[in-house]
mmCIF file of C-alpha atoms in Angstrom:
data_model
loop_
_atom_site.group_PDB
_atom_site.id
_atom_site.type_symbol
_atom_site.label_atom_id
_atom_site.label_comp_id
_atom_site.label_asym_id
_atom_site.label_seq_id
_atom_site.Cartn_x
_atom_site.Cartn_y
_atom_site.Cartn_z
ATOM 1 C CA MET A 164 117.673 112.282 98.076
ATOM 2 C CA LYS A 165 119.052 110.461 101.187
ATOM 3 C CA HIS A 166 116.507 108.140 103.097
ATOM 4 C CA PHE A 167 117.297 107.038 106.555
ATOM 5 C CA HIS A 168 115.464 103.862 107.949
ATOM 6 C CA PHE A 169 114.569 103.089 111.698
ATOM 7 C CA VAL A 170 117.329 100.569 112.897
ATOM 8 C CA LYS A 171 115.112 98.250 114.996
ATOM 9 C CA ASN A 172 117.534 95.779 116.203
ATOM 10 C CA LYS A 173 119.912 98.414 117.654
ATOM 11 C CA TYR A 174 119.650 96.743 121.212
ATOM 12 C CA ASP A 175 119.996 93.192 120.128
ATOM 13 C CA ARG A 176 116.076 92.747 120.065
ATOM 14 C CA GLU A 177 113.446 94.382 118.071
ATOM 15 C CA LEU A 178 112.378 97.684 119.537
ATOM 16 C CA LEU A 179 110.585 100.315 117.574
ATOM 17 C CA MET A 180 111.978 103.415 119.556
ATOM 18 C CA ASP A 181 115.207 105.006 120.621
ATOM 19 C CA ILE A 182 116.484 107.692 122.641
ATOM 20 C CA GLY A 183 119.909 109.332 123.352
ATOM 21 C CA SER A 184 121.970 112.477 123.400
ATOM 22 C CA TYR A 185 124.109 113.505 120.558
ATOM 23 C CA ASN A 186 126.972 111.819 122.310
ATOM 24 C CA ASP A 187 125.065 108.788 122.043
ATOM 25 C CA ILE A 188 124.169 109.139 118.385
ATOM 26 C CA PRO A 189 126.889 111.125 116.984
ATOM 27 C CA ASN A 190 126.112 110.068 113.333
ATOM 28 C CA TYR A 191 122.750 111.919 113.283
ATOM 29 C CA PHE A 192 122.631 113.462 109.855
ATOM 30 C CA PHE A 193 122.989 117.325 110.653
ATOM 31 C CA GLU A 194 123.812 118.198 107.228
ATOM 32 C CA PRO A 195 122.576 120.702 104.709
ATOM 33 C CA ILE A 196 121.887 117.956 102.060
ATOM 34 C CA ILE A 197 118.140 117.198 101.569
ATOM 35 C CA HIS A 198 116.994 113.919 103.201
ATOM 36 C CA ASN A 199 114.204 112.316 105.146
ATOM 37 C CA THR A 200 113.398 109.417 107.597
ATOM 38 C CA ASP A 201 110.706 106.719 107.812
ATOM 39 C CA PHE A 202 110.271 107.380 111.761
ATOM 40 C CA TYR A 203 108.952 110.126 113.996
ATOM 41 C CA GLU A 204 111.491 112.367 115.522
ATOM 42 C CA ILE A 205 111.513 114.812 118.394
ATOM 43 C CA ILE A 206 114.846 116.638 118.982
ATOM 44 C CA PHE A 207 115.415 118.575 122.326
ATOM 45 C CA PHE A 208 118.197 121.155 121.982
ATOM 46 C CA THR A 209 119.791 122.147 124.999
ATOM 47 C CA THR A 210 122.218 124.286 123.136
ATOM 48 C CA GLY A 211 121.271 125.111 119.597
ATOM 49 C CA ASN A 212 122.628 127.467 116.854
ATOM 50 C CA GLY A 213 121.604 128.198 112.982
ATOM 51 C CA PHE A 214 118.515 126.801 111.581
ATOM 52 C CA LEU A 215 116.731 123.856 109.982
ATOM 53 C CA GLU A 216 114.823 123.960 106.658
ATOM 54 C CA LEU A 217 111.942 121.322 107.268
ATOM 55 C CA ASP A 218 109.935 120.994 104.068
ATOM 56 C CA ASN A 219 108.731 124.637 103.565
ATOM 57 C CA GLN A 220 109.517 125.948 107.062
ATOM 58 C CA LYS A 221 112.681 127.825 108.296
ATOM 59 C CA ILE A 222 112.976 127.051 112.146
ATOM 60 C CA ASN A 223 115.631 128.894 114.112
ATOM 61 C CA ILE A 224 117.487 126.646 116.622
ATOM 62 C CA ASP A 225 118.060 128.333 119.961
ATOM 63 C CA ASN A 226 118.790 127.034 123.408
ATOM 64 C CA ASN A 227 115.825 124.963 124.727
ATOM 65 C CA THR A 228 114.176 124.584 121.229
ATOM 66 C CA LEU A 229 112.159 121.442 120.617
ATOM 67 C CA ILE A 230 111.531 120.287 116.941
ATOM 68 C CA PHE A 231 108.888 117.795 115.809
ATOM 69 C CA ILE A 232 109.544 115.850 112.681
ATOM 70 C CA SER A 233 107.130 113.450 111.011
ATOM 71 C CA PRO A 234 108.156 110.645 108.738
ATOM 72 C CA PHE A 235 109.147 111.599 105.194
ATOM 73 C CA GLN A 236 109.457 115.089 105.840
ATOM 74 C CA ASN A 237 112.159 116.559 103.875
ATOM 75 C CA ARG A 238 114.924 118.682 105.755
ATOM 76 C CA LYS A 239 118.274 120.340 105.509
ATOM 77 C CA TRP A 240 120.204 121.314 108.526
ATOM 78 C CA PHE A 241 122.306 124.504 108.677
ATOM 79 C CA VAL A 242 124.083 124.323 112.127
ATOM 80 C CA ASP A 243 127.578 124.241 113.718
ATOM 81 C CA LYS A 244 127.659 120.642 114.804
ATOM 82 C CA SER A 245 130.414 121.489 117.182
ATOM 83 C CA LYS A 246 128.152 123.526 119.344
ATOM 84 C CA ILE A 247 125.220 121.455 119.588
ATOM 85 C CA SER A 248 123.991 119.661 122.569
ATOM 86 C CA CYS A 249 120.745 117.807 122.259
ATOM 87 C CA HIS A 250 118.606 114.679 122.963
ATOM 88 C CA PHE A 251 116.832 112.764 120.410
ATOM 89 C CA LEU A 252 113.526 110.755 120.603
ATOM 90 C CA PHE A 253 112.873 108.401 117.669
ATOM 91 C CA PHE A 254 109.951 106.110 117.233
ATOM 92 C CA LYS A 255 107.977 104.155 114.873
ATOM 93 C CA ASP A 256 104.070 104.523 114.898
ATOM 94 C CA ASP A 257 103.678 100.779 115.515
ATOM 95 C CA PHE A 258 105.687 101.185 118.854
ATOM 96 C CA LEU A 259 102.404 102.722 120.408
ATOM 97 C CA SER A 260 99.614 102.421 118.198
ATOM 98 C CA ILE A 261 99.379 98.629 117.872
ATOM 99 C CA PHE A 262 99.952 98.248 121.673
ATOM 100 C CA PHE A 263 97.237 100.887 122.538
ATOM 101 C CA SER A 264 94.928 99.674 119.657
ATOM 102 C CA ASP A 265 94.823 103.170 118.506
ATOM 103 C CA LYS A 266 95.815 103.868 114.763
ATOM 104 C CA LEU A 267 94.996 107.228 115.014
ATOM 105 C CA PHE A 268 97.477 108.186 117.997
ATOM 106 C CA SER A 269 99.919 110.072 116.122
ATOM 107 C CA PHE A 270 97.463 112.011 114.185
ATOM 108 C CA LYS A 271 95.981 113.276 117.725
ATOM 109 C CA LEU A 272 99.242 114.922 118.408
ATOM 110 C CA GLN A 273 99.095 118.475 117.222
ATOM 111 C CA TYR A 274 102.715 118.580 116.337
ATOM 112 C CA PHE A 275 102.773 115.692 113.889
ATOM 113 C CA TYR A 276 101.485 116.220 110.340
ATOM 114 C CA ASN A 277 100.692 119.903 111.147
ATOM 115 C CA LYS A 278 100.792 121.740 107.885
ATOM 116 C CA ALA A 279 100.155 125.327 109.106
ATOM 117 C CA LYS A 280 101.784 125.888 112.554
ATOM 118 C CA PRO A 281 105.574 126.204 113.328
ATOM 119 C CA LEU A 282 107.038 122.551 114.083
ATOM 120 C CA SER A 283 108.815 123.664 117.215
ATOM 121 C CA ILE A 284 108.487 125.198 120.413
ATOM 122 C CA LYS A 285 110.605 126.801 123.244
ATOM 123 C CA ILE A 286 110.500 125.482 126.894
ATOM 124 C CA THR A 287 112.000 126.367 130.123
ATOM 125 C CA ASN A 288 115.017 125.022 131.750
ATOM 126 C CA THR A 289 112.783 123.338 134.315
ATOM 127 C CA GLN A 290 110.463 121.829 131.837
ATOM 128 C CA LEU A 291 113.532 120.600 129.856
ATOM 129 C CA PHE A 292 115.117 119.115 132.946
ATOM 130 C CA LYS A 293 112.023 117.233 133.779
ATOM 131 C CA PHE A 294 111.957 115.651 130.464
ATOM 132 C CA GLN A 295 115.641 114.652 130.750
ATOM 133 C CA GLU A 296 114.829 112.821 133.947
ATOM 134 C CA VAL A 297 112.278 110.774 132.022
ATOM 135 C CA PHE A 298 114.886 110.232 129.318
ATOM 136 C CA GLN A 299 117.211 108.776 131.860
ATOM 137 C CA ASP A 300 114.554 106.394 133.265
ATOM 138 C CA ILE A 301 114.283 105.001 129.480
ATOM 139 C CA LEU A 302 117.844 104.802 129.096
ATOM 140 C CA LEU A 303 118.173 102.752 132.207
ATOM 141 C CA GLU A 304 115.435 100.383 131.000
ATOM 142 C CA LEU A 305 117.392 100.128 127.620
ATOM 143 C CA LYS A 306 120.741 99.458 129.143
ATOM 144 C CA GLU A 307 119.299 97.032 132.069
ATOM 145 C CA PHE A 308 116.610 95.363 129.806
ATOM 146 C CA LYS A 309 114.113 93.005 131.835
ATOM 147 C CA SER A 310 111.030 91.190 130.782
ATOM 148 C CA ASP A 311 108.657 94.284 131.551
ATOM 149 C CA SER A 312 111.151 96.899 130.337
ATOM 150 C CA GLU A 313 109.234 97.419 127.050
ATOM 151 C CA HIS A 314 105.917 98.132 128.881
ATOM 152 C CA ILE A 315 107.893 100.717 131.061
ATOM 153 C CA ILE A 316 109.510 102.327 127.952
ATOM 154 C CA ARG A 317 106.246 102.559 126.232
ATOM 155 C CA SER A 318 104.406 104.118 129.157
ATOM 156 C CA LEU A 319 107.142 106.575 129.566
ATOM 157 C CA LEU A 320 107.018 107.522 125.770
ATOM 158 C CA TYR A 321 103.258 107.926 125.801
ATOM 159 C CA PHE A 322 103.692 110.185 128.917
ATOM 160 C CA THR A 323 106.350 112.311 127.165
ATOM 161 C CA LEU A 324 104.322 112.668 123.998
ATOM 162 C CA ILE A 325 101.156 113.801 125.744
ATOM 163 C CA LYS A 326 102.821 116.334 127.934
ATOM 164 C CA LEU A 327 104.609 117.827 124.897
ATOM 165 C CA ASN A 328 101.133 117.895 123.005
ATOM 166 C CA ARG A 329 99.844 120.008 125.757
ATOM 167 C CA LEU A 330 102.898 122.291 125.729
ATOM 168 C CA TYR A 331 102.559 122.548 121.897
ATOM 169 C CA SER A 332 98.799 123.222 121.981
ATOM 170 C CA GLU A 333 99.248 125.882 124.644
ATOM 171 C CA THR A 334 102.003 127.388 122.615
ATOM 172 C CA HIS A 335 100.123 127.712 119.379
ATOM 173 C CA GLN A 336 96.610 128.118 120.950
ATOM 174 C CA LEU A 337 95.369 124.567 119.765
ATOM 175 C CA SER A 338 93.117 122.031 121.385
ATOM 176 C CA SER A 339 95.149 119.455 123.482
ATOM 177 C CA GLU A 340 92.174 117.069 123.364
ATOM 178 C CA THR A 341 93.343 113.492 122.356
ATOM 179 C CA GLU A 342 90.353 111.374 123.122
ATOM 180 C CA ASN A 343 86.913 112.880 122.010
ATOM 181 C CA ASN A 344 87.092 114.039 118.646
ATOM 182 C CA THR A 345 87.676 110.875 116.424
ATOM 183 C CA THR A 346 86.117 112.461 113.276
ATOM 184 C CA ALA A 347 88.685 115.282 113.352
ATOM 185 C CA PHE A 348 91.573 112.881 113.822
ATOM 186 C CA MET A 349 90.287 110.560 111.004
ATOM 187 C CA PHE A 350 89.888 113.658 108.690
ATOM 188 C CA LYS A 351 93.619 114.496 109.342
ATOM 189 C CA GLN A 352 94.670 110.945 108.617
ATOM 190 C CA LEU A 353 92.591 110.783 105.541
ATOM 191 C CA LEU A 354 94.033 114.154 104.326
ATOM 192 C CA GLN A 355 97.669 112.904 104.677
ATOM 193 C CA GLY A 356 97.061 110.052 102.302
ATOM 194 C CA GLU A 357 94.316 111.421 99.992
ATOM 195 C CA VAL A 358 94.797 115.169 99.562
ATOM 196 C CA ARG A 359 96.851 114.891 96.186
ATOM 197 C CA ASN A 360 93.753 113.316 94.810
ATOM 198 C CA ASN A 361 90.847 114.765 96.464
ATOM 199 C CA ARG A 362 90.082 118.231 97.595
ATOM 200 C CA SER A 363 86.206 118.003 97.851
ATOM 201 C CA ILE A 364 84.812 118.255 101.475
ATOM 202 C CA ASP A 365 82.039 115.890 100.118
ATOM 203 C CA PHE A 366 84.502 113.056 99.514
ATOM 204 C CA TYR A 367 85.824 113.343 103.144
ATOM 205 C CA SER A 368 82.364 113.589 104.847
ATOM 206 C CA GLN A 369 81.163 110.559 102.844
ATOM 207 C CA LYS A 370 84.292 108.615 103.639
ATOM 208 C CA LEU A 371 83.852 109.323 107.308
ATOM 209 C CA GLY A 372 80.003 108.846 107.182
ATOM 210 C CA VAL A 373 79.156 112.348 108.561
ATOM 211 C CA SER A 374 77.507 115.584 107.150
ATOM 212 C CA ARG A 375 79.487 118.509 105.901
ATOM 213 C CA ILE A 376 78.289 120.464 108.852
ATOM 214 C CA THR A 377 79.458 117.933 111.432
ATOM 215 C CA LEU A 378 82.844 117.455 109.891
ATOM 216 C CA ASN A 379 83.326 121.281 109.856
ATOM 217 C CA LYS A 380 82.189 121.412 113.491
ATOM 218 C CA CYS A 381 84.554 118.684 114.614
ATOM 219 C CA VAL A 382 87.504 119.977 112.636
ATOM 220 C CA LYS A 383 86.956 123.624 113.923
ATOM 221 C CA LYS A 384 86.864 122.508 117.561
ATOM 222 C CA GLN A 385 89.972 120.511 117.273
ATOM 223 C CA PHE A 386 92.103 122.457 115.148
ATOM 224 C CA GLY A 387 90.731 125.903 115.208
ATOM 225 C CA ILE A 388 90.016 126.027 111.338
ATOM 226 C CA THR A 389 87.318 124.919 109.011
ATOM 227 C CA SER A 390 87.663 121.824 107.085
ATOM 228 C CA THR A 391 88.064 123.675 103.940
ATOM 229 C CA GLU A 392 90.885 125.732 105.394
ATOM 230 C CA MET A 393 92.493 122.537 106.466
ATOM 231 C CA ILE A 394 92.235 120.910 102.929
ATOM 232 C CA ASP A 395 93.695 124.132 101.499
ATOM 233 C CA GLU A 396 96.490 123.850 104.159
ATOM 234 C CA PHE A 397 97.336 120.353 103.112
ATOM 235 C CA VAL A 398 97.116 121.214 99.277
ATOM 236 C CA MET A 399 99.503 124.265 99.741
ATOM 237 C CA PHE A 400 101.991 122.157 101.692
ATOM 238 C CA GLU A 401 102.130 119.431 98.699
ATOM 239 C CA ILE A 402 102.495 122.190 96.117
ATOM 240 C CA LYS A 403 105.372 124.005 98.007
ATOM 241 C CA SER A 404 107.269 120.671 98.804
ATOM 242 C CA LEU A 405 107.038 119.868 95.104
ATOM 243 C CA LEU A 406 108.123 123.324 94.037
ATOM 244 C CA LEU A 407 111.066 123.148 96.542
ATOM 245 C CA TYR A 408 112.348 119.628 96.194
ATOM 246 C CA SER A 409 111.187 118.333 92.718
ATOM 247 C CA LYS A 410 112.124 119.210 89.288
ATOM 248 C CA LEU A 411 108.675 119.190 88.235
ATOM 249 C CA ASN A 412 107.092 122.099 86.398
ATOM 250 C CA VAL A 413 103.768 123.724 87.255
ATOM 251 C CA ASN A 414 101.981 121.794 84.559
ATOM 252 C CA GLU A 415 103.245 118.465 85.978
ATOM 253 C CA ILE A 416 102.508 119.467 89.593
ATOM 254 C CA ALA A 417 99.237 120.645 88.782
ATOM 255 C CA SER A 418 98.497 117.032 87.025
ATOM 256 C CA LEU A 419 99.918 115.401 90.065
ATOM 257 C CA ILE A 420 97.665 117.097 92.614
ATOM 258 C CA ASN A 421 94.695 116.843 90.448
ATOM 259 C CA PHE A 422 94.107 120.394 89.400
ATOM 260 C CA SER A 423 92.472 120.261 85.783
ATOM 261 C CA GLU A 424 94.749 123.230 84.485
ATOM 262 C CA SER A 425 97.917 124.618 85.585
ATOM 263 C CA ASN A 426 96.354 128.271 85.659
ATOM 264 C CA HIS A 427 93.832 126.767 88.271
ATOM 265 C CA LEU A 428 96.696 125.719 90.496
ATOM 266 C CA THR A 429 98.404 129.225 90.056
ATOM 267 C CA ARG A 430 95.352 131.138 91.103
ATOM 268 C CA PHE A 431 94.960 128.913 93.972
ATOM 269 C CA PHE A 432 98.642 129.295 95.007
ATOM 270 C CA LYS A 433 98.502 133.027 94.513
ATOM 271 C CA ARG A 434 95.453 133.507 96.442
ATOM 272 C CA HIS A 435 97.355 132.081 99.562
ATOM 273 C CA THR A 436 100.690 133.582 99.016
ATOM 274 C CA ASN A 437 100.340 136.536 96.736
ATOM 275 C CA ILE A 438 103.014 135.373 94.433
ATOM 276 C CA THR A 439 103.057 132.687 91.797
ATOM 277 C CA PRO A 440 104.441 129.071 92.073
ATOM 278 C CA THR A 441 107.337 130.088 89.585
ATOM 279 C CA GLU A 442 107.822 133.142 91.846
ATOM 280 C CA TYR A 443 108.113 130.988 94.921
ATOM 281 C CA ARG A 444 110.438 128.405 93.370
ATOM 282 C CA SER A 445 112.751 131.331 92.278
ATOM 283 C CA ASN A 446 112.762 133.048 95.578
ATOM 284 C CA TYR A 447 113.773 129.774 97.209
ATOM 285 C CA GLN A 448 116.547 129.258 94.878
ATOM 286 C CA ASN A 449 117.788 132.724 95.420
ATOM 287 C CA GLY A 450 118.044 132.166 99.149
ATOM 288 C CA SER A 451 114.599 133.392 100.457
ATOM 289 C CA TYR A 452 112.448 131.180 102.747
ATOM 290 C CA ILE A 453 108.734 131.750 102.606
ATOM 291 C CA ILE A 454 106.358 129.924 104.881
#
């Protein structure tokens, strides 16, 4: 698998974000070969075609489509590059989280590390134009860099991400709150790192220092599902990714995700999809995309 790393010294100084159109970044890897990156990506398609396979989602790319990609998400592009017009927004988590002393910031945004909702939205021409105006301000700071330019760039990026969170949340009927539900955001962060080893609500409630009832209430308020449902979503995501992008058999996947027996994993998977893991992998290999 190809891995792409963020180039932090592109502008002759260390800067953990980048922005530009497809003309500015013509080497972007729009290819049907599995790959991932170690940074966050938001892609604004003015003109689009084809589709993106992003982990176990198939996202159609139309005009005015926005796509949100978290670090290390596997993807393949199936597009005609000659007919694409888009802007890229790339950044590393530290660019914002360290400055704002908020290590949970990326986990507060509904479109990153979301295992259930589509990782895209459609916006209007007017909305797209407003974002493009902000991009021009960022590009100007990059090209005419001054001592305070990094602060302006960071502020404009923060503004853009929060505005996008509101649009995404409205589109998918989620809470756009980013300040008053720390327990829910910490739960999401813990799941991202621990879900292969721990599926117990008791484990997470103890780690967070809250009761099961409190944890469930916070998660339900923020994400619209119970803590159990969110754990299941993350587990299903891991299983599907391993079925699609690894050569591990079901027994090996069960062991990796801490199921005591492979038939327990199969029952869990079938309860959520109505098909077995083997059938899911076979369908994908035969050209069917199942979310």
